[in-house]
CSV table of N, CA and C and ligand atoms in Angstrom, one decimal:
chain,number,residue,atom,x,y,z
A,10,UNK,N,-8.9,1.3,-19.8
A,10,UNK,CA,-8.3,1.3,-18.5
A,10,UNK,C,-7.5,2.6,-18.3
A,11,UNK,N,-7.8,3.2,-17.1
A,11,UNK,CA,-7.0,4.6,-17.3
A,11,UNK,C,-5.3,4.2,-16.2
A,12,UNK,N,-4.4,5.2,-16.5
A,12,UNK,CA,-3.2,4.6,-16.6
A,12,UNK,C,-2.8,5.2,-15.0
A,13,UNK,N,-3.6,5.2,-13.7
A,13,UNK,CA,-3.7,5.7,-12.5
A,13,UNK,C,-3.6,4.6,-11.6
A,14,UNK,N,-2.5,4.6,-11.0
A,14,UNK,CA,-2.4,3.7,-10.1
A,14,UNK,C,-2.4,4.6,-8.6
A,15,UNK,N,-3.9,3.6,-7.7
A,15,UNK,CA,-3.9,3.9,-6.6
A,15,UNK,C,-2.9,3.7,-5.6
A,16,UNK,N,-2.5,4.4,-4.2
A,16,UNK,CA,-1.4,4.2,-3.7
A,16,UNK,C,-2.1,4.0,-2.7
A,17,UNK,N,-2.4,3.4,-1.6
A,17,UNK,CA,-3.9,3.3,-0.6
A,17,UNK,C,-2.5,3.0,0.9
A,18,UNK,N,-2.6,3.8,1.8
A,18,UNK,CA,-1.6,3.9,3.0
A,18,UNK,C,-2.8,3.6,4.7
A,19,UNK,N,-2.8,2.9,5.3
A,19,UNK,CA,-3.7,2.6,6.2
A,19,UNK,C,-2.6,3.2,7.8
A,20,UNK,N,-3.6,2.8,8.7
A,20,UNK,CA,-2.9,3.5,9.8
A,20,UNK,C,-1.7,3.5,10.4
A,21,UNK,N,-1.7,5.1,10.9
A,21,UNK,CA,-0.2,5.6,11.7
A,21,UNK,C,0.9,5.9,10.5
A,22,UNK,N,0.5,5.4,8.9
A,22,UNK,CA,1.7,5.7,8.4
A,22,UNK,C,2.0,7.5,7.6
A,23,UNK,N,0.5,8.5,8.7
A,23,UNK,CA,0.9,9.6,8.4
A,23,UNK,C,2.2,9.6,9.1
A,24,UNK,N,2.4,9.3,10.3
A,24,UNK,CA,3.6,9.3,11.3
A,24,UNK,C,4.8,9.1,10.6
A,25,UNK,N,5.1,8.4,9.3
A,25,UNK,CA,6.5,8.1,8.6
A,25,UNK,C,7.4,8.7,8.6
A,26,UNK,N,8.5,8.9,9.1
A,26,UNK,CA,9.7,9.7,8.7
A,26,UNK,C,9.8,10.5,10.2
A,27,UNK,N,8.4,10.4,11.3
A,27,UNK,CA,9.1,11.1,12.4
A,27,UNK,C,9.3,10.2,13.6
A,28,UNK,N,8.7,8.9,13.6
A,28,UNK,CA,9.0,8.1,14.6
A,28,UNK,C,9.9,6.7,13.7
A,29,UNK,N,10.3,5.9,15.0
A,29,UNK,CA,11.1,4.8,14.2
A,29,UNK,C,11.5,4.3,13.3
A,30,UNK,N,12.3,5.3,12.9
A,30,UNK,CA,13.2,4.9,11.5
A,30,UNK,C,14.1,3.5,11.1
A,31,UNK,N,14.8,3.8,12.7
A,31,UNK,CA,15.0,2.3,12.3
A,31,UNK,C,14.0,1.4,11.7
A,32,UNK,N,12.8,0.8,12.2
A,32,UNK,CA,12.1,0.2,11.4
A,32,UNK,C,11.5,0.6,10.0
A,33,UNK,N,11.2,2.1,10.1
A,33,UNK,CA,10.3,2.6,8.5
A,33,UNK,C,11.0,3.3,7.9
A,34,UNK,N,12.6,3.8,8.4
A,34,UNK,CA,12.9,4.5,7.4
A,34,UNK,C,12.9,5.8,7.8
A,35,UNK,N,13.5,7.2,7.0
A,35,UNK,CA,13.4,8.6,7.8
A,35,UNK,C,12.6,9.5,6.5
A,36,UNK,N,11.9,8.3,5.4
A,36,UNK,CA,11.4,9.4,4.5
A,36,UNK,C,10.1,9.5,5.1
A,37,UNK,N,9.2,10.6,4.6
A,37,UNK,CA,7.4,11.3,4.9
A,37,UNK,C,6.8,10.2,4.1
A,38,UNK,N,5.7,10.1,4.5
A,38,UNK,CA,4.6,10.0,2.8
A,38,UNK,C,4.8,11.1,2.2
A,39,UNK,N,4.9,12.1,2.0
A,39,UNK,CA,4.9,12.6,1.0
A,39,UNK,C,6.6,12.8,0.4
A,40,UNK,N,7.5,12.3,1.0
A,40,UNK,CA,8.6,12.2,0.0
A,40,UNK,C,8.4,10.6,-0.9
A,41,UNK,N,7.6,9.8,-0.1
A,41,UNK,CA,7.3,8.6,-0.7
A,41,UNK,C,6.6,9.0,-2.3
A,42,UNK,N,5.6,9.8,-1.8
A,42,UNK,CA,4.8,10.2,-3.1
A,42,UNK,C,5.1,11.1,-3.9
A,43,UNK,N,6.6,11.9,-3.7
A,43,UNK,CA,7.3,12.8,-4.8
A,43,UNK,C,7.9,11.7,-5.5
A,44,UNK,N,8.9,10.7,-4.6
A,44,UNK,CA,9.3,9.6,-5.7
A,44,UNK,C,8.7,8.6,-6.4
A,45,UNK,N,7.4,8.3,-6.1
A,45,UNK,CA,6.4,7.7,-6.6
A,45,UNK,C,5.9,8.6,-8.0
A,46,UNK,N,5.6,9.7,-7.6
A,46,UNK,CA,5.6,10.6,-9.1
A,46,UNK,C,6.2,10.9,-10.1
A,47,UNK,N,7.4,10.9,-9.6
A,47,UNK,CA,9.0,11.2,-10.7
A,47,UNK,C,9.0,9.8,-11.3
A,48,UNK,N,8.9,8.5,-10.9
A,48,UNK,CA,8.8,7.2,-11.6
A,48,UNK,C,7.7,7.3,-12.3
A,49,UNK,N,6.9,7.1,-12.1
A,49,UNK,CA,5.5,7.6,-12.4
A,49,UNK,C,5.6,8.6,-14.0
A,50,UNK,N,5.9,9.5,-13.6
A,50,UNK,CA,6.0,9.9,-15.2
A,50,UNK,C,6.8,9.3,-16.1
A,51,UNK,N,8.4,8.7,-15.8
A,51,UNK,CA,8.8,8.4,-16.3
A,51,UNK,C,8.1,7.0,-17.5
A,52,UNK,N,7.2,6.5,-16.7
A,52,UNK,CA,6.8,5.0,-17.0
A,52,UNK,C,5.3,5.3,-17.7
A,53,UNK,N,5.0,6.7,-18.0
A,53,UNK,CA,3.6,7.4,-18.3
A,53,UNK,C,2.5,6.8,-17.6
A,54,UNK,N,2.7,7.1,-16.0
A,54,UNK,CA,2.2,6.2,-15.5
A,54,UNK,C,1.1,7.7,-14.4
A,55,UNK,N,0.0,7.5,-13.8
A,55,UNK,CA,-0.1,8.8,-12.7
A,55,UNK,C,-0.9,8.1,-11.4
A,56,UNK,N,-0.1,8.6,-10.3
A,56,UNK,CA,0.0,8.0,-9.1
A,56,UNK,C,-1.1,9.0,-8.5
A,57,UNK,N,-2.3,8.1,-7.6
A,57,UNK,CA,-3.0,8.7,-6.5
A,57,UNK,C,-2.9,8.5,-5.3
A,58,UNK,N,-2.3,9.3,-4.4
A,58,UNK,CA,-1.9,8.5,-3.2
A,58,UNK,C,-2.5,9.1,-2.2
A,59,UNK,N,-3.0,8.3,-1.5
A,59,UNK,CA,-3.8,8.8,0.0
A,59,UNK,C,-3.5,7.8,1.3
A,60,UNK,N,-4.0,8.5,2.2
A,60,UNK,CA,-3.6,7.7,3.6
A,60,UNK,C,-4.8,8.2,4.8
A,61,UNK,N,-5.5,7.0,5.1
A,61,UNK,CA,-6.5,6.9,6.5
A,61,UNK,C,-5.9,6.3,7.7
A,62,UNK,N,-6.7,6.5,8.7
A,62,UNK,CA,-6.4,5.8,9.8
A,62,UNK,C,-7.4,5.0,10.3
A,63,UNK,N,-8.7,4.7,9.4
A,63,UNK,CA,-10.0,4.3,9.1
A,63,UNK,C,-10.5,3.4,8.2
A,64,UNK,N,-10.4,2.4,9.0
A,64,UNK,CA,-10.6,0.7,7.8
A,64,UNK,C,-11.8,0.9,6.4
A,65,UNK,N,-12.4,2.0,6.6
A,65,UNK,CA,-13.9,2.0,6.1
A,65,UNK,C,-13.5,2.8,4.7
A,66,UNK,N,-12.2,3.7,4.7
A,66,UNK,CA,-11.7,4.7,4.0
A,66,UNK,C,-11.2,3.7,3.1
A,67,UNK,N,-10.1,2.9,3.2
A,67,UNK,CA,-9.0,2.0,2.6
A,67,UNK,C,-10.9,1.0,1.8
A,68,UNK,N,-11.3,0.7,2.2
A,68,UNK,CA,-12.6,-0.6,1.2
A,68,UNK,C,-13.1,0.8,0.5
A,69,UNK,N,-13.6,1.8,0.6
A,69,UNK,CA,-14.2,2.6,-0.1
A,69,UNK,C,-13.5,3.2,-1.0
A,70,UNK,N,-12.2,3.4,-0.9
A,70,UNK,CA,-11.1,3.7,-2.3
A,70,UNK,C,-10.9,1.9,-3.2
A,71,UNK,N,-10.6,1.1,-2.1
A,71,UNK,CA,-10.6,0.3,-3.6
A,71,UNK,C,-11.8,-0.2,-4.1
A,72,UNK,N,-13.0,0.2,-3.9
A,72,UNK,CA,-14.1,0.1,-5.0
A,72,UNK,C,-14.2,1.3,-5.5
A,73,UNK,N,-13.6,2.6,-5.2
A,73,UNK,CA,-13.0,3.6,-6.2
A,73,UNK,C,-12.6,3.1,-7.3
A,74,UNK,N,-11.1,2.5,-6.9
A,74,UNK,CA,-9.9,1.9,-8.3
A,74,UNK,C,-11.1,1.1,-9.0
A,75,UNK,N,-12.1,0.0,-8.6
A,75,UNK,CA,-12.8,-0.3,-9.6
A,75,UNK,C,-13.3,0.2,-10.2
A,76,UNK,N,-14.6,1.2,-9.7
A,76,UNK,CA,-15.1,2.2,-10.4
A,76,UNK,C,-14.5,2.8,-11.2
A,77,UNK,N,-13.7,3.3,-11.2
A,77,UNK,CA,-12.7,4.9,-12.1
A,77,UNK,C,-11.8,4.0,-12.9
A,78,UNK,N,-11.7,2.2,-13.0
A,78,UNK,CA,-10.8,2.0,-14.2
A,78,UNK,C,-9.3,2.1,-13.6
A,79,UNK,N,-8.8,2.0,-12.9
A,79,UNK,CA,-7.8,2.1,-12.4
A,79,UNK,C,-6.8,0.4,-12.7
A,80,UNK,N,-5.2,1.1,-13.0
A,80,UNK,CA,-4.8,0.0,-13.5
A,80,UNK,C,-4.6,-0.7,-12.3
A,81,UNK,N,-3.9,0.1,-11.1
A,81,UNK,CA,-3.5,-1.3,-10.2
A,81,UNK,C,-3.4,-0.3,-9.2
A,82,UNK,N,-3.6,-1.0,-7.6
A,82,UNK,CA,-3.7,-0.8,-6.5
A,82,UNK,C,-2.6,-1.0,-5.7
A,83,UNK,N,-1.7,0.0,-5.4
A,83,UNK,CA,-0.3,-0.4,-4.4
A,83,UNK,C,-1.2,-0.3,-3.3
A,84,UNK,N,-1.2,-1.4,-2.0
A,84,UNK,CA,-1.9,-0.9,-0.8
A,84,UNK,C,-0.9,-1.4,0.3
A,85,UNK,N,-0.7,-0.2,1.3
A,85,UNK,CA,0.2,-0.6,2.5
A,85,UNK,C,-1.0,-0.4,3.7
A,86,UNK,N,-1.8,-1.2,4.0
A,86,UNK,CA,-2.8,-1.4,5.0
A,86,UNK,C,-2.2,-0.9,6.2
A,87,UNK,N,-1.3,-1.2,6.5
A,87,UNK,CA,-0.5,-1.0,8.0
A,87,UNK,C,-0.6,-2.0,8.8
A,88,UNK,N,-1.3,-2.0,10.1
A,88,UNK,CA,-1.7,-3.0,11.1
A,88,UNK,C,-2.8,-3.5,10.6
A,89,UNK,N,-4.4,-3.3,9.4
A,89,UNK,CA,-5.1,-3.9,9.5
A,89,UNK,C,-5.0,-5.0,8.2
A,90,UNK,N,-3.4,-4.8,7.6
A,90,UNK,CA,-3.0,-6.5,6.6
A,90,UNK,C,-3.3,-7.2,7.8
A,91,UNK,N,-3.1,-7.7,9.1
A,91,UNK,CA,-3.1,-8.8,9.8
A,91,UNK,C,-4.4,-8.5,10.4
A,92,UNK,N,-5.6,-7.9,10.3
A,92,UNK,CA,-6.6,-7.6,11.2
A,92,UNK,C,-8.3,-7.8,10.2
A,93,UNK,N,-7.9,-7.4,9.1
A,93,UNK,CA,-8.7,-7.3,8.3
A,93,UNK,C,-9.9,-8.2,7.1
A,94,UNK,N,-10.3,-8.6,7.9
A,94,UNK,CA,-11.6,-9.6,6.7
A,94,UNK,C,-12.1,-8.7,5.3
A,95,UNK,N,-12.6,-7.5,6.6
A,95,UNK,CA,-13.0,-6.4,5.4
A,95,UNK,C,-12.3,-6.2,4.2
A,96,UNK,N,-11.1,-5.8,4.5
A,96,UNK,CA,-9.9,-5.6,3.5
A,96,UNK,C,-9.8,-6.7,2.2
A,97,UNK,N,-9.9,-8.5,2.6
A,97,UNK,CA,-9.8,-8.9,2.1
A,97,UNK,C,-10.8,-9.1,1.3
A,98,UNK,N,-12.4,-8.8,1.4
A,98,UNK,CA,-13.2,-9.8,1.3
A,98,UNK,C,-13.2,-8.5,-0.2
A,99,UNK,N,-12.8,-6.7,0.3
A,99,UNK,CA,-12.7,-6.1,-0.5
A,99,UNK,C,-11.7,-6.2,-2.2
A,100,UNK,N,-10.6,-6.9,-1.6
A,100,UNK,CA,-9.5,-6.9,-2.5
A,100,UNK,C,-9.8,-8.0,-4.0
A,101,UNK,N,-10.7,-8.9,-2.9
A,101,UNK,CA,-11.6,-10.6,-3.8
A,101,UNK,C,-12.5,-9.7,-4.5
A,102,UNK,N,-13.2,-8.6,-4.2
A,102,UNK,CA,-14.5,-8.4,-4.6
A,102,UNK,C,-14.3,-7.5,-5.7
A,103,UNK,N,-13.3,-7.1,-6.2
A,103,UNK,CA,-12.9,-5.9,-7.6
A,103,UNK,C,-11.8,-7.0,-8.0
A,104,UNK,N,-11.8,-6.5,-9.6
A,104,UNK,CA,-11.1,-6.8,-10.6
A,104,UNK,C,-9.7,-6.1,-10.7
A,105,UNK,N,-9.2,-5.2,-9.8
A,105,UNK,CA,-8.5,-4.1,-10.1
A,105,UNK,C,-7.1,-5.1,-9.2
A,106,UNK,N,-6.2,-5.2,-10.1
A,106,UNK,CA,-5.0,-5.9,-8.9
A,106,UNK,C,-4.8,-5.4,-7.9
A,107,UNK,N,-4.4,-5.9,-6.8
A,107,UNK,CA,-3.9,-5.1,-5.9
A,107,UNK,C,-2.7,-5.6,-5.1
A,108,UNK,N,-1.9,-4.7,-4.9
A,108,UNK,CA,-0.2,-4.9,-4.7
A,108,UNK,C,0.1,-4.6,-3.2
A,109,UNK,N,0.0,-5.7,-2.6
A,109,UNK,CA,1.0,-5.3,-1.2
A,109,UNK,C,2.1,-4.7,-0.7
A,110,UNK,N,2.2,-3.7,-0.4
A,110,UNK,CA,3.3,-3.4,-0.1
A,110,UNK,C,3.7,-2.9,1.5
A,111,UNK,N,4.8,-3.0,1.9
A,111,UNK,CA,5.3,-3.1,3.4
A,111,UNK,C,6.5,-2.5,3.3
A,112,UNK,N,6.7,-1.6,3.9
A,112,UNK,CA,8.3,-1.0,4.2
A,112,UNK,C,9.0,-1.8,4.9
A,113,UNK,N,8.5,-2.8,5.8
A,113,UNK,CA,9.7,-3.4,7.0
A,113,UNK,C,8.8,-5.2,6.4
A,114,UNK,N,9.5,-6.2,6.8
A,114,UNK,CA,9.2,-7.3,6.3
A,114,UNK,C,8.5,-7.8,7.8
A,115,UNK,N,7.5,-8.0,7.3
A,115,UNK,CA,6.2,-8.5,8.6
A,115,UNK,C,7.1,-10.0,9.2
A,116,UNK,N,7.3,-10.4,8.0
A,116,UNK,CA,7.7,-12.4,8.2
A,116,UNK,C,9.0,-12.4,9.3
A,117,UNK,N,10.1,-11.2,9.4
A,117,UNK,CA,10.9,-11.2,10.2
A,117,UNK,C,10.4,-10.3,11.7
A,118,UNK,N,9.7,-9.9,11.9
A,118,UNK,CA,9.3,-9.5,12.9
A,118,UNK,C,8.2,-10.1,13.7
A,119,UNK,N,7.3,-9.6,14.7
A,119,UNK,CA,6.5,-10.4,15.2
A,119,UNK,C,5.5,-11.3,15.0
A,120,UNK,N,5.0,-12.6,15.8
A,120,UNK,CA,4.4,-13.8,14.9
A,120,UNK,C,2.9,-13.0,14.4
A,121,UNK,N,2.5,-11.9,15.4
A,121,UNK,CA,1.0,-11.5,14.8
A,121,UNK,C,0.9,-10.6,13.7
A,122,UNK,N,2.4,-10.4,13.0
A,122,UNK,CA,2.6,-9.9,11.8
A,122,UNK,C,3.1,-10.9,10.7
A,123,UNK,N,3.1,-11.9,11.3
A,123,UNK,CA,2.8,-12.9,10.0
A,123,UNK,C,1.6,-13.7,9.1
A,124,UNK,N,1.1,-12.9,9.5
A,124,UNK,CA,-0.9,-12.9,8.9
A,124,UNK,C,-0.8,-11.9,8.3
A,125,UNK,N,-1.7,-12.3,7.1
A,125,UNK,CA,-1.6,-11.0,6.2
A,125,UNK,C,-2.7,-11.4,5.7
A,126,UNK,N,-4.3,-10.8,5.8
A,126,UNK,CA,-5.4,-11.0,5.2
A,126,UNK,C,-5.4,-10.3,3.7
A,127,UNK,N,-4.3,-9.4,3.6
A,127,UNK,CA,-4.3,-8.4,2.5
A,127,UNK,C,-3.8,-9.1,1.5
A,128,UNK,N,-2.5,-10.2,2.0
A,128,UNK,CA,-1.9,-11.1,1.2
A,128,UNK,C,-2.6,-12.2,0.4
A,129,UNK,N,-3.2,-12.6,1.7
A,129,UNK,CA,-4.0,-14.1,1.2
A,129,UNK,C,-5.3,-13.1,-0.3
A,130,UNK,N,-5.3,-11.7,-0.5
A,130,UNK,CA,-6.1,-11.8,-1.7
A,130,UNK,C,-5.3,-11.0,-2.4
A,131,UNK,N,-3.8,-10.6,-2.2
A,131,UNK,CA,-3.5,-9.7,-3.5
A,131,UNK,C,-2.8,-10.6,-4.7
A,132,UNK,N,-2.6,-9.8,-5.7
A,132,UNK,CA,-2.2,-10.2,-6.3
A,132,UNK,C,0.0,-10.5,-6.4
A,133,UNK,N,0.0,-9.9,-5.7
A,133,UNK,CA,1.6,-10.1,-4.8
A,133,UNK,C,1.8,-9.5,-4.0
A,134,UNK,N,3.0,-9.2,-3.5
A,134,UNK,CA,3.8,-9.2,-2.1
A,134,UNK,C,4.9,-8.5,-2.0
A,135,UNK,N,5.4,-7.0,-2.0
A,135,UNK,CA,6.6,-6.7,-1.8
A,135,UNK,C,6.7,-6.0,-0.4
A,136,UNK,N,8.1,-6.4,0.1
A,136,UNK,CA,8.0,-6.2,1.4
A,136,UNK,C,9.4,-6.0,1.9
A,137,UNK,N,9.8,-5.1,2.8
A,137,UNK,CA,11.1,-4.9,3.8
A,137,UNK,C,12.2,-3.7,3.3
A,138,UNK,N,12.1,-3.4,1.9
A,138,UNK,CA,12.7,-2.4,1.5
A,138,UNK,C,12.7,-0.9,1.7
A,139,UNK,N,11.9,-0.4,2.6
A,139,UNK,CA,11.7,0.4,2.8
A,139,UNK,C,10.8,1.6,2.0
A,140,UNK,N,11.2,2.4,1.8
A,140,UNK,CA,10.2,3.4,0.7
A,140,UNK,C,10.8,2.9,-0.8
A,141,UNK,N,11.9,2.0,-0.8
A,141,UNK,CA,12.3,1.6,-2.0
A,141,UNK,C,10.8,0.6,-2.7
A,142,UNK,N,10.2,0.0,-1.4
A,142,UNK,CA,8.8,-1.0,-1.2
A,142,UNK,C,7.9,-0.7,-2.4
A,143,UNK,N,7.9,0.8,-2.2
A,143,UNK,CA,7.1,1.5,-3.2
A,143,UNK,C,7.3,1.6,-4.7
A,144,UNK,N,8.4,1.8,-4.7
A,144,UNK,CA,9.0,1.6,-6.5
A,144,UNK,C,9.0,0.9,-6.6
A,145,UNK,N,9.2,-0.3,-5.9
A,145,UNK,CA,9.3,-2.1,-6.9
A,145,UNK,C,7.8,-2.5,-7.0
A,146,UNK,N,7.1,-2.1,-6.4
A,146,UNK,CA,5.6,-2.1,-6.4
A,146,UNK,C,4.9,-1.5,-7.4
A,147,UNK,N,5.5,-0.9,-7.9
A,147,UNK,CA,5.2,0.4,-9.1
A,147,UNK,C,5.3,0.0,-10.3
A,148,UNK,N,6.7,-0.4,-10.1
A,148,UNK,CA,7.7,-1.6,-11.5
A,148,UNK,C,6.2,-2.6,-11.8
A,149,UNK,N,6.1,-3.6,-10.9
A,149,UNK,CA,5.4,-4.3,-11.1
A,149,UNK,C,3.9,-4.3,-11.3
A,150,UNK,N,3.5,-3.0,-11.2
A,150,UNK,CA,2.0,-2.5,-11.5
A,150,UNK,C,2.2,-2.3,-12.8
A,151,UNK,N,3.3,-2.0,-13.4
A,151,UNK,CA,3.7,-1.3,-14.8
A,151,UNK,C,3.4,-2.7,-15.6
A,152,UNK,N,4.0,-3.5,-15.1
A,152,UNK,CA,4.1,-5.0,-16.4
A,152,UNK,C,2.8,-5.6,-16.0
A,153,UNK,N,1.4,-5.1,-15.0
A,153,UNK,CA,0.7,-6.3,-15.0
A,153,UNK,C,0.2,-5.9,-16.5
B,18,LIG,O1,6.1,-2.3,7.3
B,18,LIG,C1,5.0,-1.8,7.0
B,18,LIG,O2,4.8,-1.1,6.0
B,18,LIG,C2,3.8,-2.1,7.9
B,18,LIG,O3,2.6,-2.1,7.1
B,18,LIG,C3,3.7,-0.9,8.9
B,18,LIG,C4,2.6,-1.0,9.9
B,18,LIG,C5,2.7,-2.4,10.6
B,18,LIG,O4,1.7,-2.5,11.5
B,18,LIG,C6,2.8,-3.5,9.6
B,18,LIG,O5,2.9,-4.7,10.4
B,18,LIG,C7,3.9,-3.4,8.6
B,18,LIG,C8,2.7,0.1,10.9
B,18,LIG,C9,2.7,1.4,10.4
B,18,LIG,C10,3.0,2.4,11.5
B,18,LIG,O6,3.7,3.5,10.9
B,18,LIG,C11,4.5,4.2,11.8
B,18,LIG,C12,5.3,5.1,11.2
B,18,LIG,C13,6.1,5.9,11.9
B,18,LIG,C14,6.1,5.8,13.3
B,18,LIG,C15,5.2,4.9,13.9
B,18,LIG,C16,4.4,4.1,13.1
């Protein structure tokens, strides 16, 4: 098993860090994925992180992580955790864990964000901390 954890980001969350902060916070993805790397080595761990706005992209990376051996899948779907069969039926259909993650907590906000098709197959749940979402997601890819 190689020691590569996927980082899989779904739509609008190129936009991070320049629209509503209040809600996401004022870091980029890619300050997400400088601190995601500095942990990352710390834990001899190495992060791949990418981001679509194309449901088709997010299923075809995680039968990547299967393919390539990958230890664990951080995935922040965006809007299609509550939209997505594909996503799910993807997440059931590889062996590779995969780790939910959310910057803002869906359960306190609106009711059509409290579906999470990504949830009903991951292997957990971290959620509302912001880009902090990401490290504790990491931590826990480290001890599966
Ligand atoms: O809290 C999260 O991480 C979400 O996955 C973010 C999604 C939202 O649909 C989910 O319910 C929860 C939205 C991502 C949109 O990202 C933006 C970033 C900056 C400005 C506007 C949108």
């Amino acid at each position: 098993m190689s020691k590569t954890i996927f980082v899989l980001n779904g739509p609008n969350l190129n936009l991070l860090g320049t629209r509503e902060p209040e809600i996401y916070g004022s870091d980029t993805l890619d300050d997400i994925a400088g601190m995601l790397e500095d942990r990352a080595r710390l834990l001899g761990l190495e992060v791949d992180l990418r981001q679509s706005n194309h449901e088709g992209h997010l299923v075809d990376w995680l039968h990547e992580a299967q393919a390539t051996g990958a230890k664990a899948v951080l995935l922040n779907a965006g809007a299609f955790t509550h939209t997505s069969i594909a996503l799910y039926d993807a997440i059931t259909a590889i062996h590779t864990p995969v780790i939910e993650v959310h910057l803002s907590n869906p359960h306190a906000r609106e009711a059509f964000r409290h579906i999470s098709y990504v949830g009903m197959a991951a292997k957990g749940t971290i959620a509302g901390f912001g880009a902090g979402s990401y490290l504790l997601a990491l931590e826990a890819a480290n001890r599966l």
